[in-house]
Amino acid sequence: MAVTQQASVKPLKAKDFKGKVEPDWCAGCGDFGVLRTLQRACAELGLQPHEILTVSGIGCSSNLPGYFNGYGMHTLHGRALAVATGAQMANHELTVVATGGDGDGYGIGGNHFTHTARRNVDMTYLVMNNQIYGLTTGQVSPTSEEGMKTKSTPYGSVEMPVNPITSAIMNGATYVARGFSGQALHLVSLIKQAILHKGFALVDVFSPCVTFNHDNDYKFFKPRVRKLEDIEHDTTDWKAACEKAMVWGDDIYIGCFFQKLAPSLHNLEGVLDEGGPLAHRELGVTNEQAQRIIKRMM
């Protein structure tokens, strides 16, 4: 992650990170709040658009790179973290932000979620968790609550939901937080912490789907969310973090649950730890050799 603080670089505002395409999300969708807070966080960190890469999978929330001014990739369903890992390893000075939803990240991309966390790849993963498959008009997702009635579970879901926070901690993530799109300033703070963190940072965001999930909407979350910063919580204690993450009822905690310092993947790879990003180095083969390789692959 590279944060530019050069005096010659013009400071940007949140609006400068607005993309050329207007979001087509439903009015009131929680994803608007996540997009705005990401733009504000990048501005407050002094980042420039060319220093940021957003990568997404498939889903409503995965349209985000198109609405953000920076490098962006809209990839395959559940594969955002795999692509983002490749980009980060090729240029570990980039600020890499992977985005997507709960179905994309914890269901179809669950495998990549586990292994990106244990490898501690230096990136921020923003998951807009609306607890339903919204793009496909309302089927049960990995984070839907037991008993939730959807198009695919008309008698109520019988499955236990994934807990993204405990899963991330157990998988080895080194920064694990939860936000709520209805509390923008708090979410900006979490995203800034995640971007500045050296390693894999998950920010799971309650981002209500106002069209297909009427169980977990703004009215549900607003009276329940409690900030961990307002209570006594040790972010270095993984056990306490998991206990707080499993609280789900009249109180639901948001904030940073867990954080620790550990080498990122590119720090452990000797070829990447010194000499700068691969993308900025001279090729180790001649042009003739490169052409032979390309010809053989085509």
PDB file of C-alpha atoms in Angstrom:
ATOM      1  CA  MET A   1       0.000   0.000   0.000  1.00  0.00           C
ATOM      2  CA  ALA A   2       1.435   3.353  -0.980  1.00  0.00           C
ATOM      3  CA  VAL A   3       0.180   6.619   0.450  1.00  0.00           C
ATOM      4  CA  THR A   4       1.507   9.636  -1.411  1.00  0.00           C
ATOM      5  CA  GLN A   5       2.229  12.671   0.735  1.00  0.00           C
ATOM      6  CA  GLN A   6       4.301  14.659  -1.781  1.00  0.00           C
ATOM      7  CA  ALA A   7       3.877  18.416  -1.469  1.00  0.00           C
ATOM      8  CA  SER A   8       3.689  18.779  -5.260  1.00  0.00           C
ATOM      9  CA  VAL A   9       0.688  16.479  -5.521  1.00  0.00           C
ATOM     10  CA  LYS A  10      -2.663  18.234  -5.423  1.00  0.00           C
ATOM     11  CA  PRO A  11      -4.778  17.020  -2.503  1.00  0.00           C
ATOM     12  CA  LEU A  12      -7.998  15.445  -3.703  1.00  0.00           C
ATOM     13  CA  LYS A  13     -11.493  15.478  -2.290  1.00  0.00           C
ATOM     14  CA  ALA A  14     -13.949  12.619  -2.096  1.00  0.00           C
ATOM     15  CA  LYS A  15     -15.738  13.840  -5.216  1.00  0.00           C
ATOM     16  CA  ASP A  16     -12.492  13.448  -7.181  1.00  0.00           C
ATOM     17  CA  PHE A  17     -12.788   9.683  -6.719  1.00  0.00           C
ATOM     18  CA  LYS A  18     -16.213   9.629  -8.315  1.00  0.00           C
ATOM     19  CA  GLY A  19     -16.245   7.504 -11.458  1.00  0.00           C
ATOM     20  CA  LYS A  20     -17.661   8.456 -14.835  1.00  0.00           C
ATOM     21  CA  VAL A  21     -20.567   6.021 -14.504  1.00  0.00           C
ATOM     22  CA  GLU A  22     -23.485   6.685 -12.163  1.00  0.00           C
ATOM     23  CA  PRO A  23     -24.446   3.762  -9.876  1.00  0.00           C
ATOM     24  CA  ASP A  24     -27.577   1.870 -10.889  1.00  0.00           C
ATOM     25  CA  TRP A  25     -28.246   0.470  -7.434  1.00  0.00           C
ATOM     26  CA  CYS A  26     -31.779   0.631  -6.013  1.00  0.00           C
ATOM     27  CA  ALA A  27     -32.630   3.858  -4.200  1.00  0.00           C
ATOM     28  CA  GLY A  28     -31.680   3.409  -0.553  1.00  0.00           C
ATOM     29  CA  CYS A  29     -29.225   0.539  -1.184  1.00  0.00           C
ATOM     30  CA  GLY A  30     -26.526   0.351   1.468  1.00  0.00           C
ATOM     31  CA  ASP A  31     -23.857   0.099  -1.216  1.00  0.00           C
ATOM     32  CA  PHE A  32     -24.130   3.857  -1.853  1.00  0.00           C
ATOM     33  CA  GLY A  33     -22.833   4.457   1.645  1.00  0.00           C
ATOM     34  CA  VAL A  34     -19.896   2.083   1.159  1.00  0.00           C
ATOM     35  CA  LEU A  35     -18.903   3.742  -2.129  1.00  0.00           C
ATOM     36  CA  ARG A  36     -19.018   7.223  -0.605  1.00  0.00           C
ATOM     37  CA  THR A  37     -17.032   6.212   2.460  1.00  0.00           C
ATOM     38  CA  LEU A  38     -14.363   4.541   0.330  1.00  0.00           C
ATOM     39  CA  GLN A  39     -14.040   7.714  -1.749  1.00  0.00           C
ATOM     40  CA  ARG A  40     -13.780   9.836   1.380  1.00  0.00           C
ATOM     41  CA  ALA A  41     -11.265   7.496   3.024  1.00  0.00           C
ATOM     42  CA  CYS A  42      -8.982   7.607  -0.036  1.00  0.00           C
ATOM     43  CA  ALA A  43      -9.159  11.400  -0.124  1.00  0.00           C
ATOM     44  CA  GLU A  44      -8.367  11.731   3.585  1.00  0.00           C
ATOM     45  CA  LEU A  45      -5.380   9.392   3.191  1.00  0.00           C
ATOM     46  CA  GLY A  46      -3.959  11.610   0.454  1.00  0.00           C
ATOM     47  CA  LEU A  47      -4.133   8.893  -2.178  1.00  0.00           C
ATOM     48  CA  GLN A  48      -4.217   9.547  -5.914  1.00  0.00           C
ATOM     49  CA  PRO A  49      -6.392   7.547  -8.372  1.00  0.00           C
ATOM     50  CA  HIS A  50      -3.370   6.011 -10.138  1.00  0.00           C
ATOM     51  CA  GLU A  51      -2.256   4.516  -6.820  1.00  0.00           C
ATOM     52  CA  ILE A  52      -5.467   2.556  -6.288  1.00  0.00           C
ATOM     53  CA  LEU A  53      -6.790  -0.643  -7.856  1.00  0.00           C
ATOM     54  CA  THR A  54     -10.312  -1.848  -7.087  1.00  0.00           C
ATOM     55  CA  VAL A  55     -11.148  -5.436  -8.011  1.00  0.00           C
ATOM     56  CA  SER A  56     -14.564  -7.073  -7.808  1.00  0.00           C
ATOM     57  CA  GLY A  57     -16.361 -10.303  -8.597  1.00  0.00           C
ATOM     58  CA  ILE A  58     -20.022 -10.495  -9.633  1.00  0.00           C
ATOM     59  CA  GLY A  59     -23.105  -9.084  -7.927  1.00  0.00           C
ATOM     60  CA  CYS A  60     -24.780  -5.742  -7.276  1.00  0.00           C
ATOM     61  CA  SER A  61     -21.945  -4.525  -5.068  1.00  0.00           C
ATOM     62  CA  SER A  62     -19.330  -5.811  -7.500  1.00  0.00           C
ATOM     63  CA  ASN A  63     -20.209  -2.980  -9.867  1.00  0.00           C
ATOM     64  CA  LEU A  64     -18.284  -0.657  -7.548  1.00  0.00           C
ATOM     65  CA  PRO A  65     -15.048  -0.405  -9.598  1.00  0.00           C
ATOM     66  CA  GLY A  66     -17.082   1.187 -12.397  1.00  0.00           C
ATOM     67  CA  TYR A  67     -18.247   3.939 -10.055  1.00  0.00           C
ATOM     68  CA  PHE A  68     -14.812   4.699  -8.605  1.00  0.00           C
ATOM     69  CA  ASN A  69     -12.056   6.811 -10.139  1.00  0.00           C
ATOM     70  CA  GLY A  70      -8.988   4.600 -10.145  1.00  0.00           C
ATOM     71  CA  TYR A  71      -7.753   1.455 -11.831  1.00  0.00           C
ATOM     72  CA  GLY A  72     -10.516  -1.148 -11.750  1.00  0.00           C
ATOM     73  CA  MET A  73     -11.298  -4.723 -12.728  1.00  0.00           C
ATOM     74  CA  HIS A  74     -14.713  -6.429 -12.801  1.00  0.00           C
ATOM     75  CA  THR A  75     -13.743 -10.101 -12.795  1.00  0.00           C
ATOM     76  CA  LEU A  76     -15.425 -13.510 -12.460  1.00  0.00           C
ATOM     77  CA  HIS A  77     -17.897 -14.601  -9.811  1.00  0.00           C
ATOM     78  CA  GLY A  78     -16.039 -15.266  -6.559  1.00  0.00           C
ATOM     79  CA  ARG A  79     -12.607 -14.627  -8.061  1.00  0.00           C
ATOM     80  CA  ALA A  80     -11.932 -11.045  -6.979  1.00  0.00           C
ATOM     81  CA  LEU A  81      -9.410 -12.047  -4.315  1.00  0.00           C
ATOM     82  CA  ALA A  82      -7.478 -14.316  -6.689  1.00  0.00           C
ATOM     83  CA  VAL A  83      -7.131 -11.541  -9.263  1.00  0.00           C
ATOM     84  CA  ALA A  84      -6.355  -8.954  -6.586  1.00  0.00           C
ATOM     85  CA  THR A  85      -3.625 -11.204  -5.180  1.00  0.00           C
ATOM     86  CA  GLY A  86      -1.971 -11.444  -8.587  1.00  0.00           C
ATOM     87  CA  ALA A  87      -2.083  -7.687  -9.044  1.00  0.00           C
ATOM     88  CA  GLN A  88      -0.708  -7.055  -5.572  1.00  0.00           C
ATOM     89  CA  MET A  89       2.173  -9.457  -6.083  1.00  0.00           C
ATOM     90  CA  ALA A  90       3.028  -7.837  -9.418  1.00  0.00           C
ATOM     91  CA  ASN A  91       2.996  -4.358  -7.886  1.00  0.00           C
ATOM     92  CA  HIS A  92       2.984  -4.403  -4.102  1.00  0.00           C
ATOM     93  CA  GLU A  93       3.147  -0.600  -3.975  1.00  0.00           C
ATOM     94  CA  LEU A  94      -0.427  -0.377  -5.261  1.00  0.00           C
ATOM     95  CA  THR A  95      -3.299   0.182  -2.851  1.00  0.00           C
ATOM     96  CA  VAL A  96      -5.423  -2.850  -3.692  1.00  0.00           C
ATOM     97  CA  VAL A  97      -9.066  -2.855  -2.602  1.00  0.00           C
ATOM     98  CA  ALA A  98     -11.178  -5.907  -3.408  1.00  0.00           C
ATOM     99  CA  THR A  99     -14.928  -5.402  -3.203  1.00  0.00           C
ATOM    100  CA  GLY A 100     -18.009  -7.587  -3.446  1.00  0.00           C
ATOM    101  CA  GLY A 101     -20.932  -9.090  -1.652  1.00  0.00           C
ATOM    102  CA  ASP A 102     -21.498 -11.910   0.819  1.00  0.00           C
ATOM    103  CA  GLY A 103     -22.553 -14.422  -1.828  1.00  0.00           C
ATOM    104  CA  ASP A 104     -19.596 -13.606  -4.040  1.00  0.00           C
ATOM    105  CA  GLY A 105     -17.038 -13.522  -1.239  1.00  0.00           C
ATOM    106  CA  TYR A 106     -18.167 -16.018   1.376  1.00  0.00           C
ATOM    107  CA  GLY A 107     -20.015 -18.493  -0.867  1.00  0.00           C
ATOM    108  CA  ILE A 108     -18.686 -18.810  -4.388  1.00  0.00           C
ATOM    109  CA  GLY A 109     -15.373 -17.221  -3.423  1.00  0.00           C
ATOM    110  CA  GLY A 110     -15.105 -18.863  -0.005  1.00  0.00           C
ATOM    111  CA  ASN A 111     -12.031 -20.831  -0.996  1.00  0.00           C
ATOM    112  CA  HIS A 112     -10.155 -17.693  -1.994  1.00  0.00           C
ATOM    113  CA  PHE A 113     -11.310 -15.910   1.168  1.00  0.00           C
ATOM    114  CA  THR A 114      -9.664 -18.598   3.307  1.00  0.00           C
ATOM    115  CA  HIS A 115      -6.369 -18.693   1.440  1.00  0.00           C
ATOM    116  CA  THR A 116      -5.972 -14.940   0.908  1.00  0.00           C
ATOM    117  CA  ALA A 117      -6.422 -14.466   4.645  1.00  0.00           C
ATOM    118  CA  ARG A 118      -3.921 -17.162   5.667  1.00  0.00           C
ATOM    119  CA  ARG A 119      -1.363 -15.795   3.186  1.00  0.00           C
ATOM    120  CA  ASN A 120      -1.828 -12.314   4.645  1.00  0.00           C
ATOM    121  CA  VAL A 121      -1.829 -10.656   1.229  1.00  0.00           C
ATOM    122  CA  ASP A 122      -1.548  -6.889   1.693  1.00  0.00           C
ATOM    123  CA  MET A 123      -4.960  -5.660   0.550  1.00  0.00           C
ATOM    124  CA  THR A 124      -8.279  -4.388   1.833  1.00  0.00           C
ATOM    125  CA  TYR A 125     -11.375  -6.522   1.290  1.00  0.00           C
ATOM    126  CA  LEU A 126     -14.670  -4.621   1.523  1.00  0.00           C
ATOM    127  CA  VAL A 127     -17.638  -6.974   1.673  1.00  0.00           C
ATOM    128  CA  MET A 128     -21.058  -5.369   1.273  1.00  0.00           C
ATOM    129  CA  ASN A 129     -22.962  -7.918   3.308  1.00  0.00           C
ATOM    130  CA  ASN A 130     -26.713  -7.688   2.645  1.00  0.00           C
ATOM    131  CA  GLN A 131     -27.388 -11.292   3.707  1.00  0.00           C
ATOM    132  CA  ILE A 132     -29.061 -12.198   0.395  1.00  0.00           C
ATOM    133  CA  TYR A 133     -28.366 -12.692  -3.313  1.00  0.00           C
ATOM    134  CA  GLY A 134     -29.752  -9.384  -4.567  1.00  0.00           C
ATOM    135  CA  LEU A 135     -28.681  -9.364  -8.217  1.00  0.00           C
ATOM    136  CA  THR A 136     -30.566 -12.606  -8.836  1.00  0.00           C
ATOM    137  CA  THR A 137     -33.636 -11.156  -7.069  1.00  0.00           C
ATOM    138  CA  GLY A 138     -33.538 -12.625  -3.599  1.00  0.00           C
ATOM    139  CA  GLN A 139     -32.157 -16.092  -2.811  1.00  0.00           C
ATOM    140  CA  VAL A 140     -30.651 -17.280   0.465  1.00  0.00           C
ATOM    141  CA  SER A 141     -26.948 -16.395   0.830  1.00  0.00           C
ATOM    142  CA  PRO A 142     -24.147 -17.729   3.076  1.00  0.00           C
ATOM    143  CA  THR A 143     -24.905 -15.044   5.688  1.00  0.00           C
ATOM    144  CA  SER A 144     -28.728 -15.296   5.669  1.00  0.00           C
ATOM    145  CA  GLU A 145     -30.102 -16.011   9.115  1.00  0.00           C
ATOM    146  CA  GLU A 146     -31.634 -19.359  10.034  1.00  0.00           C
ATOM    147  CA  GLY A 147     -35.367 -19.276   9.373  1.00  0.00           C
ATOM    148  CA  MET A 148     -35.111 -16.484   6.796  1.00  0.00           C
ATOM    149  CA  LYS A 149     -37.730 -16.815   4.058  1.00  0.00           C
ATOM    150  CA  THR A 150     -36.492 -16.076   0.549  1.00  0.00           C
ATOM    151  CA  LYS A 151     -37.402 -17.131  -2.972  1.00  0.00           C
ATOM    152  CA  SER A 152     -35.206 -20.213  -2.572  1.00  0.00           C
ATOM    153  CA  THR A 153     -36.256 -20.914   1.026  1.00  0.00           C
ATOM    154  CA  PRO A 154     -40.028 -20.244   1.153  1.00  0.00           C
ATOM    155  CA  TYR A 155     -40.364 -22.169   4.441  1.00  0.00           C
ATOM    156  CA  GLY A 156     -37.294 -20.587   6.012  1.00  0.00           C
ATOM    157  CA  SER A 157     -33.581 -21.339   5.727  1.00  0.00           C
ATOM    158  CA  VAL A 158     -32.451 -24.413   7.663  1.00  0.00           C
ATOM    159  CA  GLU A 159     -28.748 -23.587   7.240  1.00  0.00           C
ATOM    160  CA  MET A 160     -26.405 -22.059   9.805  1.00  0.00           C
ATOM    161  CA  PRO A 161     -24.978 -18.782   8.448  1.00  0.00           C
ATOM    162  CA  VAL A 162     -21.298 -18.048   7.989  1.00  0.00           C
ATOM    163  CA  ASN A 163     -19.806 -15.651  10.526  1.00  0.00           C
ATOM    164  CA  PRO A 164     -17.329 -13.625   8.427  1.00  0.00           C
ATOM    165  CA  ILE A 165     -15.545 -12.152  11.440  1.00  0.00           C
ATOM    166  CA  THR A 166     -14.726 -15.412  13.239  1.00  0.00           C
ATOM    167  CA  SER A 167     -13.934 -17.071   9.903  1.00  0.00           C
ATOM    168  CA  ALA A 168     -11.452 -14.348   8.955  1.00  0.00           C
ATOM    169  CA  ILE A 169      -9.734 -14.483  12.346  1.00  0.00           C
ATOM    170  CA  MET A 170      -9.446 -18.266  12.280  1.00  0.00           C
ATOM    171  CA  ASN A 171      -8.158 -18.157   8.700  1.00  0.00           C
ATOM    172  CA  GLY A 172      -5.319 -15.828   9.684  1.00  0.00           C
ATOM    173  CA  ALA A 173      -6.488 -12.356   8.663  1.00  0.00           C
ATOM    174  CA  THR A 174      -4.508  -9.686  10.507  1.00  0.00           C
ATOM    175  CA  TYR A 175      -7.113  -6.875  10.494  1.00  0.00           C
ATOM    176  CA  VAL A 176     -10.773  -7.784  10.943  1.00  0.00           C
ATOM    177  CA  ALA A 177     -13.544  -5.222  11.300  1.00  0.00           C
ATOM    178  CA  ARG A 178     -17.265  -4.770  10.789  1.00  0.00           C
ATOM    179  CA  GLY A 179     -19.041  -1.571   9.783  1.00  0.00           C
ATOM    180  CA  PHE A 180     -22.533  -0.367   8.987  1.00  0.00           C
ATOM    181  CA  SER A 181     -23.309   1.708   5.905  1.00  0.00           C
ATOM    182  CA  GLY A 182     -25.734   3.729   8.041  1.00  0.00           C
ATOM    183  CA  GLN A 183     -22.818   5.039  10.156  1.00  0.00           C
ATOM    184  CA  ALA A 184     -20.636   6.734   7.571  1.00  0.00           C
ATOM    185  CA  LEU A 185     -18.015   8.467   9.714  1.00  0.00           C
ATOM    186  CA  HIS A 186     -17.328   5.291  11.659  1.00  0.00           C
ATOM    187  CA  LEU A 187     -17.030   3.328   8.415  1.00  0.00           C
ATOM    188  CA  VAL A 188     -14.602   5.866   6.947  1.00  0.00           C
ATOM    189  CA  SER A 189     -12.379   5.359   9.988  1.00  0.00           C
ATOM    190  CA  LEU A 190     -12.452   1.563   9.585  1.00  0.00           C
ATOM    191  CA  ILE A 191     -11.639   1.718   5.871  1.00  0.00           C
ATOM    192  CA  LYS A 192      -8.721   4.079   6.504  1.00  0.00           C
ATOM    193  CA  GLN A 193      -7.357   1.733   9.168  1.00  0.00           C
ATOM    194  CA  ALA A 194      -7.751  -1.209   6.804  1.00  0.00           C
ATOM    195  CA  ILE A 195      -5.912   0.512   3.942  1.00  0.00           C
ATOM    196  CA  LEU A 196      -3.073   1.580   6.229  1.00  0.00           C
ATOM    197  CA  HIS A 197      -2.789  -1.904   7.720  1.00  0.00           C
ATOM    198  CA  LYS A 198       0.077  -4.017   6.358  1.00  0.00           C
ATOM    199  CA  GLY A 199      -1.574  -7.324   5.521  1.00  0.00           C
ATOM    200  CA  PHE A 200      -4.982  -8.774   4.730  1.00  0.00           C
ATOM    201  CA  ALA A 201      -7.697  -6.491   6.088  1.00  0.00           C
ATOM    202  CA  LEU A 202     -11.359  -7.478   6.037  1.00  0.00           C
ATOM    203  CA  VAL A 203     -14.086  -4.887   6.548  1.00  0.00           C
ATOM    204  CA  ASP A 204     -17.441  -6.662   6.546  1.00  0.00           C
ATOM    205  CA  VAL A 205     -20.148  -4.023   6.111  1.00  0.00           C
ATOM    206  CA  PHE A 206     -23.833  -4.363   6.931  1.00  0.00           C
ATOM    207  CA  SER A 207     -25.155  -2.944   3.656  1.00  0.00           C
ATOM    208  CA  PRO A 208     -28.940  -3.449   3.651  1.00  0.00           C
ATOM    209  CA  CYS A 209     -30.723  -4.611   0.508  1.00  0.00           C
ATOM    210  CA  VAL A 210     -33.895  -2.535   0.602  1.00  0.00           C
ATOM    211  CA  THR A 211     -35.546  -4.533  -2.191  1.00  0.00           C
ATOM    212  CA  PHE A 212     -35.132  -8.203  -1.309  1.00  0.00           C
ATOM    213  CA  ASN A 213     -34.190  -8.405   2.390  1.00  0.00           C
ATOM    214  CA  HIS A 214     -36.825  -6.848   4.635  1.00  0.00           C
ATOM    215  CA  ASP A 215     -35.619  -8.774   7.712  1.00  0.00           C
ATOM    216  CA  ASN A 216     -32.220  -7.073   8.046  1.00  0.00           C
ATOM    217  CA  ASP A 217     -32.887  -3.515   6.941  1.00  0.00           C
ATOM    218  CA  TYR A 218     -31.927  -0.134   8.409  1.00  0.00           C
ATOM    219  CA  LYS A 219     -34.724  -0.378  10.977  1.00  0.00           C
ATOM    220  CA  PHE A 220     -33.263  -3.670  12.165  1.00  0.00           C
ATOM    221  CA  PHE A 221     -29.658  -2.500  12.497  1.00  0.00           C
ATOM    222  CA  LYS A 222     -29.963   1.096  13.692  1.00  0.00           C
ATOM    223  CA  PRO A 223     -31.128   0.369  17.265  1.00  0.00           C
ATOM    224  CA  ARG A 224     -28.840  -2.655  17.617  1.00  0.00           C
ATOM    225  CA  VAL A 225     -25.344  -1.704  16.423  1.00  0.00           C
ATOM    226  CA  ARG A 226     -22.857  -0.923  19.184  1.00  0.00           C
ATOM    227  CA  LYS A 227     -19.337   0.382  18.602  1.00  0.00           C
ATOM    228  CA  LEU A 228     -16.540  -1.665  20.092  1.00  0.00           C
ATOM    229  CA  GLU A 229     -14.703   1.596  20.683  1.00  0.00           C
ATOM    230  CA  ASP A 230     -17.342   2.484  23.272  1.00  0.00           C
ATOM    231  CA  ILE A 231     -16.734  -0.596  25.385  1.00  0.00           C
ATOM    232  CA  GLU A 232     -13.641  -2.253  26.816  1.00  0.00           C
ATOM    233  CA  HIS A 233     -12.272  -4.426  24.010  1.00  0.00           C
ATOM    234  CA  ASP A 234      -8.717  -5.641  23.404  1.00  0.00           C
ATOM    235  CA  THR A 235      -8.144  -5.928  19.629  1.00  0.00           C
ATOM    236  CA  THR A 236      -5.110  -8.177  20.202  1.00  0.00           C
ATOM    237  CA  ASP A 237      -7.238 -10.831  21.948  1.00  0.00           C
ATOM    238  CA  TRP A 238      -8.545 -13.178  19.225  1.00  0.00           C
ATOM    239  CA  LYS A 239     -10.736 -15.097  21.649  1.00  0.00           C
ATOM    240  CA  ALA A 240     -12.479 -11.952  22.891  1.00  0.00           C
ATOM    241  CA  ALA A 241     -12.826 -10.805  19.296  1.00  0.00           C
ATOM    242  CA  CYS A 242     -14.609 -14.026  18.324  1.00  0.00           C
ATOM    243  CA  GLU A 243     -16.894 -13.817  21.345  1.00  0.00           C
ATOM    244  CA  LYS A 244     -17.898 -10.255  20.436  1.00  0.00           C
ATOM    245  CA  ALA A 245     -18.391 -11.218  16.782  1.00  0.00           C
ATOM    246  CA  MET A 246     -20.852 -13.959  17.745  1.00  0.00           C
ATOM    247  CA  VAL A 247     -23.140 -11.610  19.662  1.00  0.00           C
ATOM    248  CA  TRP A 248     -26.319 -11.262  17.594  1.00  0.00           C
ATOM    249  CA  GLY A 249     -29.513  -9.951  19.127  1.00  0.00           C
ATOM    250  CA  ASP A 250     -30.412  -6.699  20.808  1.00  0.00           C
ATOM    251  CA  ASP A 251     -26.710  -5.808  20.597  1.00  0.00           C
ATOM    252  CA  ILE A 252     -24.597  -6.300  17.458  1.00  0.00           C
ATOM    253  CA  TYR A 253     -21.027  -5.013  17.558  1.00  0.00           C
ATOM    254  CA  ILE A 254     -19.288  -2.987  14.859  1.00  0.00           C
ATOM    255  CA  GLY A 255     -15.696  -1.741  14.854  1.00  0.00           C
ATOM    256  CA  CYS A 256     -12.255  -3.334  14.789  1.00  0.00           C
ATOM    257  CA  PHE A 257     -12.467  -6.800  16.370  1.00  0.00           C
ATOM    258  CA  PHE A 258      -8.917  -7.997  15.838  1.00  0.00           C
ATOM    259  CA  GLN A 259      -5.561  -6.718  14.631  1.00  0.00           C
ATOM    260  CA  LYS A 260      -2.024  -8.040  14.780  1.00  0.00           C
ATOM    261  CA  LEU A 261       1.277  -7.356  13.081  1.00  0.00           C
ATOM    262  CA  ALA A 262       2.671 -10.072  10.814  1.00  0.00           C
ATOM    263  CA  PRO A 263       4.713 -10.129   7.587  1.00  0.00           C
ATOM    264  CA  SER A 264       2.688  -9.796   4.391  1.00  0.00           C
ATOM    265  CA  LEU A 265       3.111 -12.340   1.626  1.00  0.00           C
ATOM    266  CA  HIS A 266       5.344 -10.065  -0.449  1.00  0.00           C
ATOM    267  CA  ASN A 267       7.596  -9.534   2.584  1.00  0.00           C
ATOM    268  CA  LEU A 268       8.106 -13.289   2.849  1.00  0.00           C
ATOM    269  CA  GLU A 269       8.906 -13.742  -0.841  1.00  0.00           C
ATOM    270  CA  GLY A 270      12.597 -12.930  -1.151  1.00  0.00           C
ATOM    271  CA  VAL A 271      12.338 -11.845  -4.779  1.00  0.00           C
ATOM    272  CA  LEU A 272       9.693  -9.251  -3.861  1.00  0.00           C
ATOM    273  CA  ASP A 273      11.009  -8.027  -0.517  1.00  0.00           C
ATOM    274  CA  GLU A 274      13.893  -6.140  -2.154  1.00  0.00           C
ATOM    275  CA  GLY A 275      14.224  -4.428  -5.521  1.00  0.00           C
ATOM    276  CA  GLY A 276      10.792  -2.845  -5.791  1.00  0.00           C
ATOM    277  CA  PRO A 277       7.661  -4.084  -7.569  1.00  0.00           C
ATOM    278  CA  LEU A 278       8.070  -6.599 -10.378  1.00  0.00           C
ATOM    279  CA  ALA A 279       6.018  -4.337 -12.624  1.00  0.00           C
ATOM    280  CA  HIS A 280       8.742  -1.661 -12.464  1.00  0.00           C
ATOM    281  CA  ARG A 281      11.732  -3.914 -13.095  1.00  0.00           C
ATOM    282  CA  GLU A 282      13.562  -4.762 -16.291  1.00  0.00           C
ATOM    283  CA  LEU A 283      12.483  -8.025 -17.876  1.00  0.00           C
ATOM    284  CA  GLY A 284      14.835 -10.892 -17.093  1.00  0.00           C
ATOM    285  CA  VAL A 285      14.621 -12.181 -20.660  1.00  0.00           C
ATOM    286  CA  THR A 286      15.567 -10.658 -23.988  1.00  0.00           C
ATOM    287  CA  ASN A 287      12.932  -9.462 -26.429  1.00  0.00           C
ATOM    288  CA  GLU A 288      13.745 -12.443 -28.644  1.00  0.00           C
ATOM    289  CA  GLN A 289      13.220 -14.851 -25.751  1.00  0.00           C
ATOM    290  CA  ALA A 290       9.957 -13.121 -24.827  1.00  0.00           C
ATOM    291  CA  GLN A 291       8.654 -13.443 -28.372  1.00  0.00           C
ATOM    292  CA  ARG A 292       9.506 -17.157 -28.429  1.00  0.00           C
ATOM    293  CA  ILE A 293       7.612 -17.662 -25.158  1.00  0.00           C
ATOM    294  CA  ILE A 294       4.584 -15.751 -26.458  1.00  0.00           C
ATOM    295  CA  LYS A 295       4.639 -17.710 -29.731  1.00  0.00           C
ATOM    296  CA  ARG A 296       4.789 -21.002 -27.842  1.00  0.00           C
ATOM    297  CA  MET A 297       1.828 -20.013 -25.646  1.00  0.00           C
ATOM    298  CA  MET A 298      -0.400 -18.810 -28.491  1.00  0.00           C
TER     299      MET A 298
END
